[in-house]
GROMACS .gro file of N, CA, C and O in nm:
model
  272
    1MET      N    1  -1.025   2.272  -0.435
    1MET     CA    2  -0.986   2.188  -0.327
    1MET      C    3  -0.961   2.037  -0.415
    1MET      O    4  -1.096   1.983  -0.505
    2GLN      N    5  -0.893   1.957  -0.409
    2GLN     CA    6  -0.871   1.807  -0.467
    2GLN      C    7  -0.892   1.714  -0.374
    2GLN      O    8  -0.928   1.716  -0.238
    3ALA      N    9  -0.980   1.610  -0.517
    3ALA     CA   10  -0.997   1.532  -0.394
    3ALA      C   11  -0.929   1.384  -0.325
    3ALA      O   12  -0.845   1.392  -0.398
    4ILE      N   13  -0.903   1.366  -0.188
    4ILE     CA   14  -0.846   1.269  -0.144
    4ILE      C   15  -0.877   1.139  -0.226
    4ILE      O   16  -0.998   1.080  -0.129
    5SER      N   17  -0.787   1.049  -0.258
    5SER     CA   18  -0.837   0.899  -0.297
    5SER      C   19  -0.735   0.805  -0.210
    5SER      O   20  -0.633   0.859  -0.150
    6THR      N   21  -0.800   0.708  -0.219
    6THR     CA   22  -0.723   0.621  -0.115
    6THR      C   23  -0.643   0.516  -0.219
    6THR      O   24  -0.748   0.468  -0.347
    7ILE      N   25  -0.559   0.449  -0.151
    7ILE     CA   26  -0.467   0.320  -0.260
    7ILE      C   27  -0.491   0.243  -0.250
    7ILE      O   28  -0.500   0.190  -0.088
    8GLU      N   29  -0.539   0.115  -0.263
    8GLU     CA   30  -0.554   0.014  -0.259
    8GLU      C   31  -0.471  -0.122  -0.330
    8GLU      O   32  -0.456  -0.129  -0.430
    9ASN      N   33  -0.399  -0.189  -0.252
    9ASN     CA   34  -0.321  -0.317  -0.307
    9ASN      C   35  -0.444  -0.436  -0.331
    9ASN      O   36  -0.506  -0.468  -0.237
   10VAL      N   37  -0.388  -0.495  -0.484
   10VAL     CA   38  -0.486  -0.609  -0.500
   10VAL      C   39  -0.381  -0.674  -0.554
   10VAL      O   40  -0.315  -0.692  -0.660
   11GLN      N   41  -0.425  -0.825  -0.534
   11GLN     CA   42  -0.363  -0.949  -0.561
   11GLN      C   43  -0.479  -0.989  -0.649
   11GLN      O   44  -0.565  -1.047  -0.606
   12LEU      N   45  -0.388  -1.055  -0.774
   12LEU     CA   46  -0.531  -1.136  -0.876
   12LEU      C   47  -0.401  -1.251  -0.925
   12LEU      O   48  -0.298  -1.221  -0.955
   13THR      N   49  -0.507  -1.360  -0.943
   13THR     CA   50  -0.439  -1.483  -1.005
   13THR      C   51  -0.443  -1.469  -1.161
   13THR      O   52  -0.601  -1.496  -1.162
   14LEU      N   53  -0.392  -1.489  -1.270
   14LEU     CA   54  -0.440  -1.476  -1.425
   14LEU      C   55  -0.330  -1.573  -1.468
   14LEU      O   56  -0.220  -1.563  -1.449
   15PRO      N   57  -0.422  -1.616  -1.576
   15PRO     CA   58  -0.311  -1.670  -1.678
   15PRO      C   59  -0.199  -1.593  -1.726
   15PRO      O   60  -0.258  -1.464  -1.760
   16ASN      N   61  -0.102  -1.611  -1.797
   16ASN     CA   62  -0.028  -1.570  -1.854
   16ASN      C   63  -0.059  -1.471  -1.996
   16ASN      O   64  -0.015  -1.362  -2.001
   17ALA      N   65  -0.158  -1.594  -2.014
   17ALA     CA   66  -0.213  -1.463  -2.150
   17ALA      C   67  -0.282  -1.352  -2.130
   17ALA      O   68  -0.283  -1.271  -2.202
   18ASP      N   69  -0.327  -1.343  -2.047
   18ASP     CA   70  -0.373  -1.258  -2.006
   18ASP      C   71  -0.309  -1.109  -1.959
   18ASP      O   72  -0.333  -1.029  -1.934
   19ILE      N   73  -0.201  -1.156  -1.934
   19ILE     CA   74  -0.115  -1.004  -1.844
   19ILE      C   75  -0.100  -0.899  -1.944
   19ILE      O   76  -0.085  -0.806  -1.923
   20SER      N   77  -0.097  -0.919  -2.125
   20SER     CA   78  -0.075  -0.787  -2.199
   20SER      C   79  -0.214  -0.736  -2.172
   20SER      O   80  -0.196  -0.596  -2.157
   21PHE      N   81  -0.329  -0.778  -2.177
   21PHE     CA   82  -0.455  -0.747  -2.168
   21PHE      C   83  -0.462  -0.653  -2.034
   21PHE      O   84  -0.489  -0.519  -1.997
   22LEU      N   85  -0.411  -0.668  -1.938
   22LEU     CA   86  -0.410  -0.609  -1.787
   22LEU      C   87  -0.302  -0.489  -1.797
   22LEU      O   88  -0.322  -0.415  -1.724
   23ARG      N   89  -0.162  -0.528  -1.874
   23ARG     CA   90  -0.081  -0.404  -1.867
   23ARG      C   91  -0.144  -0.281  -1.983
   23ARG      O   92  -0.160  -0.199  -1.935
   24THR      N   93  -0.253  -0.317  -2.020
   24THR     CA   94  -0.322  -0.248  -2.166
   24THR      C   95  -0.405  -0.155  -2.042
   24THR      O   96  -0.431  -0.024  -2.059
   25ILE      N   97  -0.521  -0.223  -1.979
   25ILE     CA   98  -0.599  -0.179  -1.927
   25ILE      C   99  -0.541  -0.095  -1.797
   25ILE      O  100  -0.587   0.046  -1.775
   26SER      N  101  -0.441  -0.132  -1.719
   26SER     CA  102  -0.346  -0.052  -1.628
   26SER      C  103  -0.319   0.083  -1.682
   26SER      O  104  -0.329   0.191  -1.645
   27LYS      N  105  -0.257   0.090  -1.833
   27LYS     CA  106  -0.209   0.200  -1.868
   27LYS      C  107  -0.297   0.319  -1.860
   27LYS      O  108  -0.342   0.417  -1.877
   28LYS      N  109  -0.446   0.285  -1.929
   28LYS     CA  110  -0.510   0.346  -1.976
   28LYS      C  111  -0.602   0.392  -1.839
   28LYS      O  112  -0.670   0.488  -1.835
   29MET      N  113  -0.596   0.266  -1.755
   29MET     CA  114  -0.668   0.391  -1.594
   29MET      C  115  -0.585   0.460  -1.516
   29MET      O  116  -0.584   0.508  -1.451
   30GLY      N  117  -0.455   0.458  -1.567
   30GLY     CA  118  -0.330   0.554  -1.484
   30GLY      C  119  -0.307   0.480  -1.350
   30GLY      O  120  -0.266   0.488  -1.283
   31TRP      N  121  -0.343   0.339  -1.358
   31TRP     CA  122  -0.244   0.231  -1.275
   31TRP      C  123  -0.133   0.215  -1.280
   31TRP      O  124  -0.082   0.180  -1.362
   32SER      N  125  -0.054   0.198  -1.150
   32SER     CA  126   0.057   0.143  -1.104
   32SER      C  127   0.055  -0.050  -1.097
   32SER      O  128  -0.035  -0.100  -1.036
   33LEU      N  129   0.094  -0.094  -1.202
   33LEU     CA  130   0.116  -0.263  -1.235
   33LEU      C  131   0.230  -0.303  -1.202
   33LEU      O  132   0.342  -0.241  -1.241
   34LYS      N  133   0.256  -0.383  -1.085
   34LYS     CA  134   0.405  -0.443  -1.006
   34LYS      C  135   0.368  -0.559  -1.023
   34LYS      O  136   0.274  -0.630  -0.941
   35LEU      N  137   0.465  -0.673  -1.140
   35LEU     CA  138   0.467  -0.781  -1.159
   35LEU      C  139   0.531  -0.854  -1.028
   35LEU      O  140   0.690  -0.787  -1.059
   36GLN      N  141   0.517  -0.940  -0.970
   36GLN     CA  142   0.622  -1.031  -0.861
   36GLN      C  143   0.629  -1.183  -0.939
   36GLN      O  144   0.566  -1.230  -0.958
   37ARG      N  145   0.761  -1.185  -0.986
   37ARG     CA  146   0.778  -1.272  -1.044
   37ARG      C  147   0.870  -1.379  -0.965
   37ARG      O  148   0.956  -1.305  -0.873
   38LYS      N  149   0.881  -1.499  -0.962
   38LYS     CA  150   0.940  -1.619  -0.866
   38LYS      C  151   1.068  -1.672  -0.896
   38LYS      O  152   1.092  -1.632  -1.061
   39SER      N  153   1.153  -1.598  -0.813
   39SER     CA  154   1.303  -1.648  -0.834
   39SER      C  155   1.328  -1.795  -0.900
   39SER      O  156   1.242  -1.876  -0.827
   40GLY      N  157   1.441  -1.811  -0.963
   40GLY     CA  158   1.476  -1.965  -0.962
   40GLY      C  159   1.451  -2.039  -0.857
   40GLY      O  160   1.440  -2.187  -0.838
   41ILE      N  161   1.536  -1.997  -0.738
   41ILE     CA  162   1.562  -2.043  -0.601
   41ILE      C  163   1.410  -2.087  -0.532
   41ILE      O  164   1.359  -2.214  -0.510
   42ASP      N  165   1.330  -1.945  -0.565
   42ASP     CA  166   1.145  -2.004  -0.488
   42ASP      C  167   1.109  -2.097  -0.571
   42ASP      O  168   1.046  -2.183  -0.497
   43LYS      N  169   1.130  -2.118  -0.700
   43LYS     CA  170   1.064  -2.223  -0.797
   43LYS      C  171   1.097  -2.372  -0.771
   43LYS      O  172   1.051  -2.454  -0.755
   44GLY      N  173   1.277  -2.389  -0.722
   44GLY     CA  174   1.331  -2.498  -0.703
   44GLY      C  175   1.274  -2.544  -0.537
   44GLY      O  176   1.269  -2.668  -0.527
   45LEU      N  177   1.226  -2.432  -0.465
   45LEU     CA  178   1.223  -2.510  -0.346
   45LEU      C  179   1.061  -2.530  -0.339
   45LEU      O  180   0.989  -2.648  -0.330
   46GLU      N  181   0.974  -2.474  -0.428
   46GLU     CA  182   0.844  -2.519  -0.431
   46GLU      C  183   0.858  -2.663  -0.481
   46GLU      O  184   0.763  -2.753  -0.471
   47ASP      N  185   0.911  -2.658  -0.576
   47ASP     CA  186   0.941  -2.815  -0.654
   47ASP      C  187   0.964  -2.927  -0.571
   47ASP      O  188   0.937  -3.019  -0.543
   48ILE      N  189   1.091  -2.879  -0.463
   48ILE     CA  190   1.103  -2.951  -0.355
   48ILE      C  191   0.977  -2.976  -0.275
   48ILE      O  192   0.937  -3.130  -0.213
   49ARG      N  193   0.896  -2.914  -0.214
   49ARG     CA  194   0.804  -2.922  -0.123
   49ARG      C  195   0.687  -2.996  -0.216
   49ARG      O  196   0.632  -3.091  -0.112
   50LYS      N  197   0.640  -2.988  -0.334
   50LYS     CA  198   0.570  -3.041  -0.373
   50LYS      C  199   0.612  -3.180  -0.399
   50LYS      O  200   0.539  -3.299  -0.452
   51GLY      N  201   0.742  -3.229  -0.403
   51GLY     CA  202   0.810  -3.360  -0.399
   51GLY      C  203   0.851  -3.363  -0.565
   51GLY      O  204   0.872  -3.519  -0.624
   52ASN      N  205   0.859  -3.302  -0.686
   52ASN     CA  206   0.925  -3.254  -0.790
   52ASN      C  207   1.046  -3.287  -0.778
   52ASN      O  208   1.094  -3.232  -0.831
   53VAL      N  209   1.104  -3.424  -0.699
   53VAL     CA  210   1.248  -3.415  -0.709
   53VAL      C  211   1.286  -3.577  -0.757
   53VAL      O  212   1.216  -3.657  -0.767
   54PHE      N  213   1.424  -3.575  -0.829
   54PHE     CA  214   1.440  -3.675  -0.925
   54PHE      C  215   1.599  -3.737  -0.811
   54PHE      O  216   1.705  -3.639  -0.825
   55HIS      N  217   1.566  -3.852  -0.847
   55HIS     CA  218   1.737  -3.933  -0.770
   55HIS      C  219   1.790  -3.975  -0.880
   55HIS      O  220   1.748  -4.106  -0.887
   56ALA      N  221   1.916  -3.982  -0.874
   56ALA     CA  222   1.983  -4.078  -0.981
   56ALA      C  223   2.081  -4.125  -0.891
   56ALA      O  224   2.164  -4.122  -0.782
   57LYS      N  225   2.103  -4.266  -0.935
   57LYS     CA  226   2.190  -4.392  -0.867
   57LYS      C  227   2.338  -4.364  -0.909
   57LYS      O  228   2.464  -4.351  -0.794
   58ASN      N  229   2.380  -4.318  -1.029
   58ASN     CA  230   2.494  -4.277  -1.030
   58ASN      C  231   2.525  -4.152  -1.151
   58ASN      O  232   2.396  -4.130  -1.240
   59SER      N  233   2.603  -4.146  -1.245
   59SER     CA  234   2.611  -4.044  -1.334
   59SER      C  235   2.540  -4.122  -1.481
   59SER      O  236   2.467  -4.019  -1.531
   60GLU      N  237   2.533  -4.255  -1.501
   60GLU     CA  238   2.472  -4.332  -1.608
   60GLU      C  239   2.315  -4.292  -1.584
   60GLU      O  240   2.262  -4.281  -1.702
   61ASP      N  241   2.257  -4.328  -1.505
   61ASP     CA  242   2.142  -4.339  -1.444
   61ASP      C  243   2.105  -4.185  -1.456
   61ASP      O  244   1.950  -4.161  -1.496
   62LEU      N  245   2.147  -4.056  -1.399
   62LEU     CA  246   2.141  -3.915  -1.436
   62LEU      C  247   2.142  -3.918  -1.575
   62LEU      O  248   2.018  -3.855  -1.638
   63ILE      N  249   2.188  -3.976  -1.662
   63ILE     CA  250   2.201  -3.912  -1.802
   63ILE      C  251   2.096  -3.988  -1.867
   63ILE      O  252   2.040  -3.932  -1.928
   64LYS      N  253   2.067  -4.105  -1.831
   64LYS     CA  254   1.939  -4.186  -1.859
   64LYS      C  255   1.817  -4.126  -1.844
   64LYS      O  256   1.719  -4.127  -1.935
   65GLN      N  257   1.814  -4.054  -1.714
   65GLN     CA  258   1.670  -3.955  -1.675
   65GLN      C  259   1.636  -3.848  -1.739
   65GLN      O  260   1.543  -3.833  -1.793
   66ILE      N  261   1.799  -3.789  -1.753
   66ILE     CA  262   1.762  -3.669  -1.867
   66ILE      C  263   1.712  -3.717  -1.998
   66ILE      O  264   1.653  -3.646  -2.035
   67LEU      N  265   1.816  -3.790  -2.049
   67LEU     CA  266   1.746  -3.799  -2.265
   67LEU      C  267   1.674  -3.958  -2.220
   67LEU      O  268   1.600  -3.930  -2.360
   68GLY      N  269   1.624  -3.957  -2.122
   68GLY     CA  270   1.516  -4.096  -2.182
   68GLY      C  271   1.402  -4.066  -2.216
   68GLY      O  272   1.337  -4.142  -2.272
   0.00000   0.00000   0.00000
């Protein structure tokens, strides 16, 4: 008779440097690892919510800000 095991989803917040360590552990333990990455649109919307936006008066001002 096989034992019935339950599956639990867990969300972790880790530094990027520790992701490879987590991958190694999950492979050895037989866990399934799924990383959710933010799309460019999600990152952009998050920047807008945080107020990380810049406005340029004209194209010259934009170039100054970029190269500034």
